Amino acid sequence: MASSHFLCSHHVFLPSYNSFKKSQSHLSLFKPNGSSSFHSNSQFKRIRAMASDSNTPTRRQVEVVYNPEERINKLADEVDKEAPLSRLALFSPCKVNVFLRITNKREDGFHDLASLFHVISLGDILKFSLSPSKTKDSLSTNVSGVPLDDRNLIIKALNLYRKKTGSEKFFWIHLDKKVPTGAGLGGGSSNAATALWAANQFNGCLATEKELQEWSSEIGSDVPFFFSQGAAYCTGRGEVVQNIPPPVPLDIPMVLIKPQQACSTAEVYKRLQLDQTSKVDPLTLLEKISTNGISQDVCINDLEPPAFEVLPSLRRLKQRVNAASRGQYDAVFMSGSGSTIVGIGSPDPPQFVYDDEEYHDVFLSEANFLTREANQWYREPASTSASTSPSNFSQSIE
């Protein structure tokens, strides 16, 4: 088996197929058919045959046990022999915008923004395995509705890496999805950044982090942020990333509340009226947060008014969270273009989320701020809690 020490930085990885198998992350899950199941349900096939000795009429019963995974196991072992690193599992965290100012509309149709981005502890798990294919990557996931072809930012990122470096490596990838889509949390952008990082590890770090960050802006405006250390003041379309020390304590708890409905980012920006946005200098907001911490007056999101037009129920949700908090939260705000409402200061959702039938299917998660060490990727916290509905949220955080 390949040595587990060929890494440019420390990661959570799986050095052998047996240990990979024991962790319930079977290599067969990375099959090219894009299966979305993440638990092995393979069974041995038993074939009974009758054999007879020519010298005696006595027949002997022979049982042949056939393992349908044996062929792919051998194939993975062959890949292991040829590569110093063949399997890798990485945490792919999402982010919140503590404040988000929209400052200008550009000639190219995009908007200039100024925002404090911060990584948080809610995230997906991406598992990579080298594929013997020389023509395509194969992606599977645990949820429905996620594209598995080159519409997915993970595949886009791997294609981009090969284009930039000339690498000929292709992958089986399994995405264990926990971050909701259409949430304003940058889950897809984080997946893309994580895929670029992983591809670079498999290729012996052909690119620097700075190069990965620069290339990633070709995938999406939020992707470069994830190559910061976890907290950054972002400008331009979001791709101009100024790494900053964490402006607030990392252990501040928060709760994320996302209704089933998503906000179309394009529709939100279409309804944005620049003359009605905040006029507060974003650098002033950053200074206040660094000095005094997070409070409601600094958590400004210029995309809230147009998002509330697109999804009026989101305005009502924020109002109800504010009214019910009674000082429980230091600030309540929408992240990105929505539709996640963030309550900073407590991991607990307000009681009405449990009691009101209207909110029985919202996504709930507690989280904290998160950073990463230099030359290392983000590490999954020891315990994280995410839930798809209030009915099982309490169980998920025990």
mmCIF file of C-alpha atoms in Angstrom:
data_model
loop_
_atom_site.group_PDB
_atom_site.id
_atom_site.type_symbol
_atom_site.label_atom_id
_atom_site.label_comp_id
_atom_site.label_asym_id
_atom_site.label_seq_id
_atom_site.Cartn_x
_atom_site.Cartn_y
_atom_site.Cartn_z
ATOM 1 C CA MET A 1 0.000 0.000 0.000
ATOM 2 C CA ALA A 2 1.080 3.531 -0.537
ATOM 3 C CA SER A 3 2.857 5.429 2.150
ATOM 4 C CA SER A 4 0.629 7.756 4.126
ATOM 5 C CA HIS A 5 3.348 10.358 4.586
ATOM 6 C CA PHE A 6 3.407 11.990 1.156
ATOM 7 C CA LEU A 7 1.457 15.124 1.950
ATOM 8 C CA CYS A 8 2.261 18.795 1.662
ATOM 9 C CA SER A 9 0.229 19.355 4.804
ATOM 10 C CA HIS A 10 -1.714 17.372 7.390
ATOM 11 C CA HIS A 11 -5.071 15.913 6.502
ATOM 12 C CA VAL A 12 -7.611 13.384 7.569
ATOM 13 C CA PHE A 13 -6.986 10.561 5.131
ATOM 14 C CA LEU A 14 -7.399 6.867 4.761
ATOM 15 C CA PRO A 15 -4.144 5.010 4.104
ATOM 16 C CA SER A 16 -5.489 1.571 3.207
ATOM 17 C CA TYR A 17 -8.595 0.104 1.726
ATOM 18 C CA ASN A 18 -9.229 -2.032 4.793
ATOM 19 C CA SER A 19 -9.335 0.993 7.078
ATOM 20 C CA PHE A 20 -11.369 2.803 4.451
ATOM 21 C CA LYS A 21 -13.799 -0.102 4.492
ATOM 22 C CA LYS A 22 -14.009 -0.224 8.272
ATOM 23 C CA SER A 23 -15.020 3.435 8.346
ATOM 24 C CA GLN A 24 -18.068 2.521 6.217
ATOM 25 C CA SER A 25 -16.669 4.512 3.334
ATOM 26 C CA HIS A 26 -16.367 1.684 0.829
ATOM 27 C CA LEU A 27 -14.454 2.305 -2.307
ATOM 28 C CA SER A 28 -17.360 0.714 -4.185
ATOM 29 C CA LEU A 29 -19.309 3.828 -3.290
ATOM 30 C CA PHE A 30 -17.157 5.758 -5.715
ATOM 31 C CA LYS A 31 -18.401 3.696 -8.658
ATOM 32 C CA PRO A 32 -18.804 5.481 -11.968
ATOM 33 C CA ASN A 33 -22.572 4.950 -11.859
ATOM 34 C CA GLY A 34 -22.874 7.871 -9.413
ATOM 35 C CA SER A 35 -24.673 5.901 -6.731
ATOM 36 C CA SER A 36 -25.892 8.140 -3.938
ATOM 37 C CA SER A 37 -25.876 5.475 -1.242
ATOM 38 C CA PHE A 38 -23.125 5.907 1.332
ATOM 39 C CA HIS A 39 -23.581 2.681 3.264
ATOM 40 C CA SER A 40 -22.401 -0.627 1.927
ATOM 41 C CA ASN A 41 -25.183 -3.048 1.136
ATOM 42 C CA SER A 42 -23.071 -5.541 -0.781
ATOM 43 C CA GLN A 43 -23.605 -9.207 -0.057
ATOM 44 C CA PHE A 44 -21.590 -12.245 -0.922
ATOM 45 C CA LYS A 45 -23.144 -14.440 -3.596
ATOM 46 C CA ARG A 46 -23.056 -18.144 -2.737
ATOM 47 C CA ILE A 47 -23.075 -20.706 -5.518
ATOM 48 C CA ARG A 48 -23.525 -24.359 -4.769
ATOM 49 C CA ALA A 49 -22.171 -26.981 -7.150
ATOM 50 C CA MET A 50 -22.096 -30.743 -7.076
ATOM 51 C CA ALA A 51 -18.837 -32.568 -7.802
ATOM 52 C CA SER A 52 -18.264 -36.300 -8.126
ATOM 53 C CA ASP A 53 -15.148 -38.429 -8.001
ATOM 54 C CA SER A 54 -14.778 -40.739 -10.997
ATOM 55 C CA ASN A 55 -13.763 -43.618 -8.728
ATOM 56 C CA THR A 56 -16.679 -43.363 -6.352
ATOM 57 C CA PRO A 57 -20.366 -42.675 -6.724
ATOM 58 C CA THR A 58 -20.272 -40.402 -3.673
ATOM 59 C CA ARG A 59 -20.978 -36.815 -4.563
ATOM 60 C CA ARG A 60 -19.404 -33.885 -2.733
ATOM 61 C CA GLN A 61 -21.102 -30.549 -2.348
ATOM 62 C CA VAL A 62 -18.833 -27.565 -3.044
ATOM 63 C CA GLU A 63 -19.770 -24.034 -1.977
ATOM 64 C CA VAL A 64 -18.188 -21.178 -3.903
ATOM 65 C CA VAL A 65 -18.347 -17.735 -2.285
ATOM 66 C CA TYR A 66 -18.204 -14.823 -4.734
ATOM 67 C CA ASN A 67 -17.563 -11.308 -3.484
ATOM 68 C CA PRO A 68 -18.860 -8.776 -6.040
ATOM 69 C CA GLU A 69 -16.534 -6.107 -4.596
ATOM 70 C CA GLU A 70 -13.385 -8.181 -5.057
ATOM 71 C CA ARG A 71 -12.650 -6.923 -8.548
ATOM 72 C CA ILE A 72 -12.855 -3.244 -7.601
ATOM 73 C CA ASN A 73 -10.803 -3.913 -4.466
ATOM 74 C CA LYS A 74 -8.013 -5.361 -6.591
ATOM 75 C CA LEU A 75 -8.269 -2.428 -8.961
ATOM 76 C CA ALA A 76 -7.909 0.030 -6.059
ATOM 77 C CA ASP A 77 -4.875 -1.878 -4.810
ATOM 78 C CA GLU A 78 -3.262 -1.548 -8.225
ATOM 79 C CA VAL A 79 -3.880 2.209 -8.136
ATOM 80 C CA ASP A 80 -2.354 2.334 -4.645
ATOM 81 C CA LYS A 81 0.844 0.714 -5.866
ATOM 82 C CA GLU A 82 1.367 3.411 -8.457
ATOM 83 C CA ALA A 83 0.524 6.494 -6.402
ATOM 84 C CA PRO A 84 1.955 7.922 -3.162
ATOM 85 C CA LEU A 85 -1.525 9.183 -2.226
ATOM 86 C CA SER A 86 -4.690 7.500 -3.433
ATOM 87 C CA ARG A 87 -7.429 8.404 -0.942
ATOM 88 C CA LEU A 88 -8.207 11.583 0.943
ATOM 89 C CA ALA A 89 -11.096 12.872 3.065
ATOM 90 C CA LEU A 90 -11.495 16.608 3.679
ATOM 91 C CA PHE A 91 -13.889 18.850 5.594
ATOM 92 C CA SER A 92 -15.626 21.460 3.426
ATOM 93 C CA PRO A 93 -17.020 24.171 5.726
ATOM 94 C CA CYS A 94 -19.459 26.921 4.808
ATOM 95 C CA LYS A 95 -19.423 30.632 5.677
ATOM 96 C CA VAL A 96 -21.558 33.512 6.894
ATOM 97 C CA ASN A 97 -21.402 37.171 5.936
ATOM 98 C CA VAL A 98 -21.278 39.039 9.235
ATOM 99 C CA PHE A 99 -21.976 42.185 7.235
ATOM 100 C CA LEU A 100 -22.504 42.636 3.504
ATOM 101 C CA ARG A 101 -22.420 46.032 1.827
ATOM 102 C CA ILE A 102 -23.164 46.434 -1.877
ATOM 103 C CA THR A 103 -21.231 49.499 -2.989
ATOM 104 C CA ASN A 104 -21.541 49.765 -6.762
ATOM 105 C CA LYS A 105 -22.847 48.203 -9.970
ATOM 106 C CA ARG A 106 -20.064 47.485 -12.417
ATOM 107 C CA GLU A 107 -20.009 47.818 -16.180
ATOM 108 C CA ASP A 108 -19.719 44.039 -16.526
ATOM 109 C CA GLY A 109 -23.079 43.605 -14.801
ATOM 110 C CA PHE A 110 -21.669 42.406 -11.493
ATOM 111 C CA HIS A 111 -21.834 44.374 -8.247
ATOM 112 C CA ASP A 112 -18.960 45.508 -6.054
ATOM 113 C CA LEU A 113 -19.316 44.441 -2.464
ATOM 114 C CA ALA A 114 -17.502 44.830 0.830
ATOM 115 C CA SER A 115 -18.089 42.084 3.362
ATOM 116 C CA LEU A 116 -16.716 40.342 6.413
ATOM 117 C CA PHE A 117 -16.720 36.668 5.470
ATOM 118 C CA HIS A 118 -16.122 34.083 8.174
ATOM 119 C CA VAL A 119 -15.929 30.296 7.942
ATOM 120 C CA ILE A 120 -18.169 28.402 10.371
ATOM 121 C CA SER A 121 -18.172 24.857 11.711
ATOM 122 C CA LEU A 122 -21.048 23.509 9.609
ATOM 123 C CA GLY A 123 -19.707 21.708 6.561
ATOM 124 C CA ASP A 124 -19.736 18.801 4.136
ATOM 125 C CA ILE A 125 -17.279 15.905 3.889
ATOM 126 C CA LEU A 126 -15.590 15.264 0.550
ATOM 127 C CA LYS A 127 -13.900 11.894 -0.026
ATOM 128 C CA PHE A 128 -11.550 11.533 -2.970
ATOM 129 C CA SER A 129 -10.096 8.387 -4.477
ATOM 130 C CA LEU A 130 -7.849 8.136 -7.526
ATOM 131 C CA SER A 131 -9.718 6.695 -10.497
ATOM 132 C CA PRO A 132 -8.137 4.487 -13.169
ATOM 133 C CA SER A 133 -10.116 6.484 -15.732
ATOM 134 C CA LYS A 134 -8.125 8.797 -17.962
ATOM 135 C CA THR A 135 -11.160 10.673 -19.253
ATOM 136 C CA LYS A 136 -13.588 11.615 -16.492
ATOM 137 C CA ASP A 137 -14.287 12.082 -12.796
ATOM 138 C CA SER A 138 -17.181 10.262 -11.105
ATOM 139 C CA LEU A 139 -19.179 12.001 -8.373
ATOM 140 C CA SER A 140 -21.720 10.525 -5.970
ATOM 141 C CA THR A 141 -23.598 12.116 -3.077
ATOM 142 C CA ASN A 142 -25.931 11.276 -0.212
ATOM 143 C CA VAL A 143 -28.720 13.658 -1.245
ATOM 144 C CA SER A 144 -30.953 14.022 -4.263
ATOM 145 C CA GLY A 145 -31.072 17.047 -6.518
ATOM 146 C CA VAL A 146 -27.314 17.666 -6.622
ATOM 147 C CA PRO A 147 -25.909 17.582 -10.194
ATOM 148 C CA LEU A 148 -23.242 14.940 -10.636
ATOM 149 C CA ASP A 149 -21.847 16.169 -13.962
ATOM 150 C CA ASP A 150 -19.759 19.212 -14.892
ATOM 151 C CA ARG A 151 -22.515 21.532 -13.664
ATOM 152 C CA ASN A 152 -21.260 20.692 -10.181
ATOM 153 C CA LEU A 153 -18.556 23.045 -8.909
ATOM 154 C CA ILE A 154 -16.503 20.090 -7.679
ATOM 155 C CA ILE A 155 -16.150 18.764 -11.218
ATOM 156 C CA LYS A 156 -15.545 22.293 -12.519
ATOM 157 C CA ALA A 157 -12.718 22.698 -9.992
ATOM 158 C CA LEU A 158 -11.051 19.412 -10.955
ATOM 159 C CA ASN A 159 -11.309 20.281 -14.657
ATOM 160 C CA LEU A 160 -9.792 23.694 -13.939
ATOM 161 C CA TYR A 161 -6.887 22.156 -12.014
ATOM 162 C CA ARG A 162 -6.057 19.812 -14.871
ATOM 163 C CA LYS A 163 -6.269 22.711 -17.337
ATOM 164 C CA LYS A 164 -3.894 24.866 -15.285
ATOM 165 C CA THR A 165 -1.337 22.197 -14.363
ATOM 166 C CA GLY A 166 -1.507 19.584 -17.094
ATOM 167 C CA SER A 167 -2.309 16.886 -14.529
ATOM 168 C CA GLU A 168 -3.867 13.735 -15.955
ATOM 169 C CA LYS A 169 -5.336 12.419 -12.695
ATOM 170 C CA PHE A 170 -9.072 11.755 -12.431
ATOM 171 C CA PHE A 171 -11.079 10.919 -9.333
ATOM 172 C CA TRP A 172 -13.952 9.143 -7.724
ATOM 173 C CA ILE A 173 -15.531 11.640 -5.314
ATOM 174 C CA HIS A 174 -18.233 11.146 -2.699
ATOM 175 C CA LEU A 175 -19.934 14.246 -1.302
ATOM 176 C CA ASP A 176 -21.518 13.799 2.117
ATOM 177 C CA LYS A 177 -23.767 16.857 1.958
ATOM 178 C CA LYS A 178 -24.812 18.631 5.153
ATOM 179 C CA VAL A 179 -24.859 22.293 4.070
ATOM 180 C CA PRO A 180 -28.216 23.172 2.487
ATOM 181 C CA THR A 181 -28.265 24.591 -1.029
ATOM 182 C CA GLY A 182 -29.703 28.010 -1.829
ATOM 183 C CA ALA A 183 -28.839 29.108 1.686
ATOM 184 C CA GLY A 184 -26.369 31.986 1.240
ATOM 185 C CA LEU A 185 -23.750 29.902 3.053
ATOM 186 C CA GLY A 186 -21.394 29.244 0.143
ATOM 187 C CA GLY A 187 -21.539 25.459 0.389
ATOM 188 C CA GLY A 188 -20.910 24.885 -3.309
ATOM 189 C CA SER A 189 -18.068 27.408 -3.373
ATOM 190 C CA SER A 190 -16.451 25.661 -0.418
ATOM 191 C CA ASN A 191 -16.756 22.303 -2.205
ATOM 192 C CA ALA A 192 -14.954 23.796 -5.215
ATOM 193 C CA ALA A 193 -12.117 25.191 -3.089
ATOM 194 C CA THR A 194 -11.792 21.871 -1.245
ATOM 195 C CA ALA A 195 -11.605 19.993 -4.553
ATOM 196 C CA LEU A 196 -8.816 22.274 -5.790
ATOM 197 C CA TRP A 197 -6.904 21.709 -2.556
ATOM 198 C CA ALA A 198 -7.381 17.940 -2.812
ATOM 199 C CA ALA A 199 -6.281 17.780 -6.456
ATOM 200 C CA ASN A 200 -3.148 19.705 -5.536
ATOM 201 C CA GLN A 201 -2.328 17.210 -2.772
ATOM 202 C CA PHE A 202 -2.744 14.253 -5.122
ATOM 203 C CA ASN A 203 -0.349 15.934 -7.552
ATOM 204 C CA GLY A 204 2.419 16.698 -5.084
ATOM 205 C CA CYS A 205 1.470 20.383 -4.661
ATOM 206 C CA LEU A 206 2.188 21.553 -8.193
ATOM 207 C CA ALA A 207 0.515 24.882 -7.373
ATOM 208 C CA THR A 208 0.927 27.307 -4.498
ATOM 209 C CA GLU A 209 -2.048 28.288 -2.342
ATOM 210 C CA LYS A 210 -1.898 31.723 -3.928
ATOM 211 C CA GLU A 211 -2.217 30.200 -7.378
ATOM 212 C CA LEU A 212 -5.137 28.024 -6.284
ATOM 213 C CA GLN A 213 -6.853 31.108 -4.884
ATOM 214 C CA GLU A 214 -6.305 33.087 -8.082
ATOM 215 C CA TRP A 215 -7.520 30.248 -10.309
ATOM 216 C CA SER A 216 -10.580 29.662 -8.152
ATOM 217 C CA SER A 217 -12.111 33.031 -9.083
ATOM 218 C CA GLU A 218 -12.793 31.483 -12.504
ATOM 219 C CA ILE A 219 -15.248 29.117 -10.809
ATOM 220 C CA GLY A 220 -17.150 31.612 -8.670
ATOM 221 C CA SER A 221 -16.797 34.871 -6.756
ATOM 222 C CA ASP A 222 -17.004 33.258 -3.300
ATOM 223 C CA VAL A 223 -14.521 30.440 -3.958
ATOM 224 C CA PRO A 224 -11.276 32.425 -3.355
ATOM 225 C CA PHE A 225 -12.391 33.317 0.168
ATOM 226 C CA PHE A 226 -11.983 29.730 1.359
ATOM 227 C CA PHE A 227 -8.239 29.973 0.692
ATOM 228 C CA SER A 228 -8.042 32.600 3.436
ATOM 229 C CA GLN A 229 -7.335 31.476 6.999
ATOM 230 C CA GLY A 230 -11.068 31.584 7.718
ATOM 231 C CA ALA A 231 -11.757 35.299 8.284
ATOM 232 C CA ALA A 232 -11.406 37.861 5.514
ATOM 233 C CA TYR A 233 -12.501 41.288 4.366
ATOM 234 C CA CYS A 234 -13.639 40.694 0.797
ATOM 235 C CA THR A 235 -14.180 43.296 -1.911
ATOM 236 C CA GLY A 236 -14.611 43.422 -5.696
ATOM 237 C CA ARG A 237 -17.113 40.732 -6.662
ATOM 238 C CA GLY A 238 -15.924 38.932 -3.537
ATOM 239 C CA GLU A 239 -12.776 37.585 -5.150
ATOM 240 C CA VAL A 240 -10.470 40.250 -3.651
ATOM 241 C CA VAL A 241 -9.643 38.606 -0.333
ATOM 242 C CA GLN A 242 -7.822 40.360 2.479
ATOM 243 C CA ASN A 243 -6.947 37.829 5.129
ATOM 244 C CA ILE A 244 -7.501 39.217 8.652
ATOM 245 C CA PRO A 245 -7.108 37.868 12.179
ATOM 246 C CA PRO A 246 -10.415 36.588 13.573
ATOM 247 C CA PRO A 247 -12.212 39.763 14.714
ATOM 248 C CA VAL A 248 -14.396 37.900 17.220
ATOM 249 C CA PRO A 249 -13.866 34.938 19.583
ATOM 250 C CA LEU A 250 -14.209 31.644 17.743
ATOM 251 C CA ASP A 251 -16.334 30.074 20.467
ATOM 252 C CA ILE A 252 -19.266 32.465 20.028
ATOM 253 C CA PRO A 253 -22.249 30.161 19.382
ATOM 254 C CA MET A 254 -24.824 30.707 16.666
ATOM 255 C CA VAL A 255 -27.923 29.067 15.265
ATOM 256 C CA LEU A 256 -28.745 28.787 11.568
ATOM 257 C CA ILE A 257 -32.387 28.710 10.501
ATOM 258 C CA LYS A 258 -33.131 28.082 6.830
ATOM 259 C CA PRO A 259 -36.634 27.592 5.435
ATOM 260 C CA GLN A 260 -37.194 25.102 2.649
ATOM 261 C CA GLN A 261 -37.613 27.916 0.132
ATOM 262 C CA ALA A 262 -34.426 29.247 -1.442
ATOM 263 C CA CYS A 263 -33.702 32.728 -2.767
ATOM 264 C CA SER A 264 -32.530 33.102 -6.348
ATOM 265 C CA THR A 265 -29.330 35.154 -6.155
ATOM 266 C CA ALA A 266 -29.982 36.567 -9.627
ATOM 267 C CA GLU A 267 -33.494 37.623 -8.657
ATOM 268 C CA VAL A 268 -32.284 39.213 -5.424
ATOM 269 C CA TYR A 269 -29.690 41.329 -7.253
ATOM 270 C CA LYS A 270 -32.265 42.191 -9.917
ATOM 271 C CA ARG A 271 -34.459 43.773 -7.233
ATOM 272 C CA LEU A 272 -31.585 45.548 -5.472
ATOM 273 C CA GLN A 273 -31.876 49.343 -5.463
ATOM 274 C CA LEU A 274 -28.497 50.883 -4.774
ATOM 275 C CA ASP A 275 -29.956 54.200 -3.701
ATOM 276 C CA GLN A 276 -31.716 52.428 -0.842
ATOM 277 C CA THR A 277 -28.701 50.561 0.532
ATOM 278 C CA SER A 278 -26.837 51.465 3.718
ATOM 279 C CA LYS A 279 -24.365 54.331 3.513
ATOM 280 C CA VAL A 280 -22.168 53.126 6.377
ATOM 281 C CA ASP A 281 -18.482 52.752 5.507
ATOM 282 C CA PRO A 282 -17.786 48.971 5.582
ATOM 283 C CA LEU A 283 -14.347 49.586 7.088
ATOM 284 C CA THR A 284 -16.090 51.333 9.969
ATOM 285 C CA LEU A 285 -18.220 48.218 10.481
ATOM 286 C CA LEU A 286 -15.112 46.044 10.492
ATOM 287 C CA GLU A 287 -13.405 48.280 13.034
ATOM 288 C CA LYS A 288 -16.454 48.271 15.317
ATOM 289 C CA ILE A 289 -16.697 44.493 15.221
ATOM 290 C CA SER A 290 -12.981 44.113 15.955
ATOM 291 C CA THR A 291 -13.253 46.537 18.874
ATOM 292 C CA ASN A 292 -16.674 45.857 20.376
ATOM 293 C CA GLY A 293 -17.766 42.510 18.982
ATOM 294 C CA ILE A 294 -20.905 41.602 17.077
ATOM 295 C CA SER A 295 -24.079 43.621 17.645
ATOM 296 C CA GLN A 296 -27.230 44.222 15.654
ATOM 297 C CA ASP A 297 -26.165 47.643 14.395
ATOM 298 C CA VAL A 298 -23.061 46.303 12.617
ATOM 299 C CA CYS A 299 -24.662 43.234 11.012
ATOM 300 C CA ILE A 300 -25.886 45.071 7.933
ATOM 301 C CA ASN A 301 -26.843 43.124 4.830
ATOM 302 C CA ASP A 302 -27.839 45.249 1.850
ATOM 303 C CA LEU A 303 -29.364 42.196 0.183
ATOM 304 C CA GLU A 304 -31.989 41.705 2.883
ATOM 305 C CA PRO A 305 -34.610 44.134 1.455
ATOM 306 C CA PRO A 306 -34.591 42.644 -2.063
ATOM 307 C CA ALA A 307 -34.437 39.089 -0.652
ATOM 308 C CA PHE A 308 -37.475 39.844 1.494
ATOM 309 C CA GLU A 309 -39.285 40.984 -1.644
ATOM 310 C CA VAL A 310 -38.422 37.738 -3.365
ATOM 311 C CA LEU A 311 -39.409 35.698 -0.300
ATOM 312 C CA PRO A 312 -41.732 37.665 2.023
ATOM 313 C CA SER A 313 -41.884 34.767 4.499
ATOM 314 C CA LEU A 314 -38.160 35.296 5.131
ATOM 315 C CA ARG A 315 -38.803 38.824 6.422
ATOM 316 C CA ARG A 316 -41.430 37.409 8.752
ATOM 317 C CA LEU A 317 -39.038 34.737 9.990
ATOM 318 C CA LYS A 318 -36.356 37.293 10.838
ATOM 319 C CA GLN A 319 -38.896 39.519 12.595
ATOM 320 C CA ARG A 320 -40.187 36.624 14.669
ATOM 321 C CA VAL A 321 -36.661 35.505 15.638
ATOM 322 C CA ASN A 322 -35.862 39.054 16.740
ATOM 323 C CA ALA A 323 -39.099 39.400 18.693
ATOM 324 C CA ALA A 324 -38.718 36.042 20.423
ATOM 325 C CA SER A 325 -35.038 36.385 21.293
ATOM 326 C CA ARG A 326 -35.467 38.654 24.354
ATOM 327 C CA GLY A 327 -31.750 39.294 24.404
ATOM 328 C CA GLN A 328 -30.871 35.689 23.516
ATOM 329 C CA TYR A 329 -29.039 36.786 20.373
ATOM 330 C CA ASP A 330 -26.499 39.571 19.987
ATOM 331 C CA ALA A 331 -27.575 39.954 16.356
ATOM 332 C CA VAL A 332 -29.986 38.387 13.879
ATOM 333 C CA PHE A 333 -29.272 38.726 10.164
ATOM 334 C CA MET A 334 -29.515 37.022 6.785
ATOM 335 C CA SER A 335 -26.351 35.491 5.332
ATOM 336 C CA GLY A 336 -25.397 36.254 1.740
ATOM 337 C CA SER A 337 -28.366 36.433 -0.616
ATOM 338 C CA GLY A 338 -30.404 34.141 1.651
ATOM 339 C CA SER A 339 -32.301 32.253 2.702
ATOM 340 C CA THR A 340 -30.520 31.443 5.987
ATOM 341 C CA ILE A 341 -31.260 33.548 9.062
ATOM 342 C CA VAL A 342 -28.386 33.586 11.566
ATOM 343 C CA GLY A 343 -28.740 34.200 15.295
ATOM 344 C CA ILE A 344 -25.409 35.078 16.931
ATOM 345 C CA GLY A 345 -24.947 34.485 20.665
ATOM 346 C CA SER A 346 -26.886 31.272 21.283
ATOM 347 C CA PRO A 347 -26.979 27.822 19.654
ATOM 348 C CA ASP A 348 -30.671 27.397 20.462
ATOM 349 C CA PRO A 349 -33.504 28.285 18.065
ATOM 350 C CA PRO A 350 -36.473 30.226 19.431
ATOM 351 C CA GLN A 351 -39.352 28.149 20.781
ATOM 352 C CA PHE A 352 -41.805 29.110 18.027
ATOM 353 C CA VAL A 353 -39.734 27.134 15.528
ATOM 354 C CA TYR A 354 -40.744 24.003 17.439
ATOM 355 C CA ASP A 355 -44.335 25.030 18.065
ATOM 356 C CA ASP A 356 -45.440 26.570 14.771
ATOM 357 C CA GLU A 357 -46.443 24.170 12.005
ATOM 358 C CA GLU A 358 -45.168 26.671 9.434
ATOM 359 C CA TYR A 359 -41.583 25.934 10.496
ATOM 360 C CA HIS A 360 -41.705 22.170 10.982
ATOM 361 C CA ASP A 361 -39.506 21.552 7.936
ATOM 362 C CA VAL A 362 -36.863 24.270 8.353
ATOM 363 C CA PHE A 363 -33.183 23.374 8.426
ATOM 364 C CA LEU A 364 -31.572 24.028 11.818
ATOM 365 C CA SER A 365 -27.956 23.862 12.881
ATOM 366 C CA GLU A 366 -25.789 25.196 15.638
ATOM 367 C CA ALA A 367 -22.324 26.423 14.682
ATOM 368 C CA ASN A 368 -19.237 28.355 15.741
ATOM 369 C CA PHE A 369 -16.693 30.422 13.874
ATOM 370 C CA LEU A 370 -13.788 28.429 12.457
ATOM 371 C CA THR A 371 -10.300 29.092 11.075
ATOM 372 C CA ARG A 372 -7.502 26.954 9.677
ATOM 373 C CA GLU A 373 -3.774 26.786 10.297
ATOM 374 C CA ALA A 374 -1.258 27.793 7.669
ATOM 375 C CA ASN A 375 -0.616 25.117 5.024
ATOM 376 C CA GLN A 376 -3.445 22.966 6.343
ATOM 377 C CA TRP A 377 -7.026 22.592 5.238
ATOM 378 C CA TYR A 378 -9.989 23.133 7.559
ATOM 379 C CA ARG A 379 -10.564 20.449 10.170
ATOM 380 C CA GLU A 380 -13.983 19.203 11.151
ATOM 381 C CA PRO A 381 -14.761 20.139 14.782
ATOM 382 C CA ALA A 382 -15.023 17.308 17.265
ATOM 383 C CA SER A 383 -18.799 17.652 17.441
ATOM 384 C CA THR A 384 -21.157 19.434 15.092
ATOM 385 C CA SER A 385 -24.932 19.406 14.990
ATOM 386 C CA ALA A 386 -27.119 19.811 11.967
ATOM 387 C CA SER A 387 -30.736 18.906 11.579
ATOM 388 C CA THR A 388 -33.337 18.996 8.860
ATOM 389 C CA SER A 389 -36.283 19.766 11.071
ATOM 390 C CA PRO A 390 -37.059 21.013 14.588
ATOM 391 C CA SER A 391 -38.460 17.602 15.509
ATOM 392 C CA ASN A 392 -35.008 16.005 15.662
ATOM 393 C CA PHE A 393 -32.871 19.035 16.377
ATOM 394 C CA SER A 394 -32.790 18.400 20.113
ATOM 395 C CA GLN A 395 -31.594 14.838 19.544
ATOM 396 C CA SER A 396 -28.856 15.980 17.212
ATOM 397 C CA ILE A 397 -27.171 18.137 19.827
ATOM 398 C CA GLU A 398 -27.226 15.756 22.755
#
